[in-house]
Short mmCIF file of C-alpha atoms in Angstrom, two decimals:
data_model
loop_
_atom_site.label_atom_id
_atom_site.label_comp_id
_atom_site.label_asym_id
_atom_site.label_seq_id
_atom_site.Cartn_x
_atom_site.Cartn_y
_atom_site.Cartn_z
CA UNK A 11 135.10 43.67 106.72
CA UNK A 12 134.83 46.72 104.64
CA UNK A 13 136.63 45.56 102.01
CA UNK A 14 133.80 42.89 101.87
CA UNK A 15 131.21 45.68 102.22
CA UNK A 16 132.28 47.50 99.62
CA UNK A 17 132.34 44.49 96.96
CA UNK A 18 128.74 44.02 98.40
CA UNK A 19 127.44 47.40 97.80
CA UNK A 20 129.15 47.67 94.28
CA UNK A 21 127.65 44.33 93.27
CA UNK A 22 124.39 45.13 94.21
CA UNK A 23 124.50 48.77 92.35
CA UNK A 24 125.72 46.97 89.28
CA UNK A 25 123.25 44.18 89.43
CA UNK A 26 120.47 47.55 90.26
CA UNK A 27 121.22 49.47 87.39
CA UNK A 28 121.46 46.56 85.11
CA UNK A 29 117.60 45.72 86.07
CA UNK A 30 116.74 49.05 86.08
CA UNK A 31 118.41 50.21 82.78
CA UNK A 32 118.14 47.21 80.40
CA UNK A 33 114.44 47.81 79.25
CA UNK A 34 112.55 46.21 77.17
CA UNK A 35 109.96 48.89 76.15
CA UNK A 36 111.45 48.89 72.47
CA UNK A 37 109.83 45.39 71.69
CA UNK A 38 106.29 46.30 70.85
CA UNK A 39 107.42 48.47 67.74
CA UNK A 40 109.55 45.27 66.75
CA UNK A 41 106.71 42.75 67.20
CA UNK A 42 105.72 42.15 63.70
CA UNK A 43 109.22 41.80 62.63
CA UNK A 44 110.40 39.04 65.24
CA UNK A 45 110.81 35.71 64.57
CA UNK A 46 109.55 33.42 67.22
CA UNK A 47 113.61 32.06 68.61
CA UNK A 48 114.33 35.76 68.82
CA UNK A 49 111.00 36.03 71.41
CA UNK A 50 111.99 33.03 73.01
CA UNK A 51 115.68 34.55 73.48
CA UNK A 52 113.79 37.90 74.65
CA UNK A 53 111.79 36.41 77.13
CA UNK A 54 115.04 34.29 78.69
CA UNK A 55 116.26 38.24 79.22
CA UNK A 56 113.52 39.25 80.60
CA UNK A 57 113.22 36.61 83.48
CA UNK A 58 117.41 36.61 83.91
CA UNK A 59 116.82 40.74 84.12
CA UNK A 60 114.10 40.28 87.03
CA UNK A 61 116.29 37.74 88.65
CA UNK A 62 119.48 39.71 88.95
CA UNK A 63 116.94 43.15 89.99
CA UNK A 64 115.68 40.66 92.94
CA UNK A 65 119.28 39.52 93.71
CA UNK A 66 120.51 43.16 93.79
CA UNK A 67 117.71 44.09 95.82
CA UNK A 68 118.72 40.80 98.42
CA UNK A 69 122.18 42.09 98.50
CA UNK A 70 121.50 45.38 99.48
CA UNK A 71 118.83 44.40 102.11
CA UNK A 72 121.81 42.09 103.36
CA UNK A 73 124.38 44.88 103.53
CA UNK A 74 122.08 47.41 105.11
CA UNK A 75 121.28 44.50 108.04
CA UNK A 76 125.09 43.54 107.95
CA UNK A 77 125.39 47.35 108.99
CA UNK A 78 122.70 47.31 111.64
CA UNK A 79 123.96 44.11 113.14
CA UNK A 80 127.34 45.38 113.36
CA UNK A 81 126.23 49.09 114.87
CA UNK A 82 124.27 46.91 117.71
CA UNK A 83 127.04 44.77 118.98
CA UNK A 84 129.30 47.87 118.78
CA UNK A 85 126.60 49.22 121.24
CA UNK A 86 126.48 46.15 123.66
#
């Protein structure tokens, strides 16, 4: 189980920092120099980047209720 715990948590920091890093404030100075597929291509980033910060943010909700869960039964 802590193998499986520690995949979890290492998943979820990789899928953090890759939402959190990979930003996009460089586009407005490229704007006028863009051709529309290259936008298109952009925007696909931009909704796969807020899809893997949600997942990452799932996972570690997940793993810090996997912890709880398992701290309360060790209790009972």
């Amino acid at each position: 189980m802590k193998r499986r715990e520690a995949i979890q948590g290492t998943a979820a920091l990789i899928l953090f920092l890759f939402a959190v890093l990979f930003d996009f404030s460089f586009i407005p100075q490229w704007s006028a120099r863009l051709p529309h597929e290259s936008w298109r291509l952009l925007w696909h980033i931009a909704r796969i980047r807020e899809i893997m910060g949600a997942l990452a943010v799932l996972n570690i909700i997940g793993l810090v209720s996997l912890r709880t869960v398992r701290r309360k039964l060790q209790i009972l």
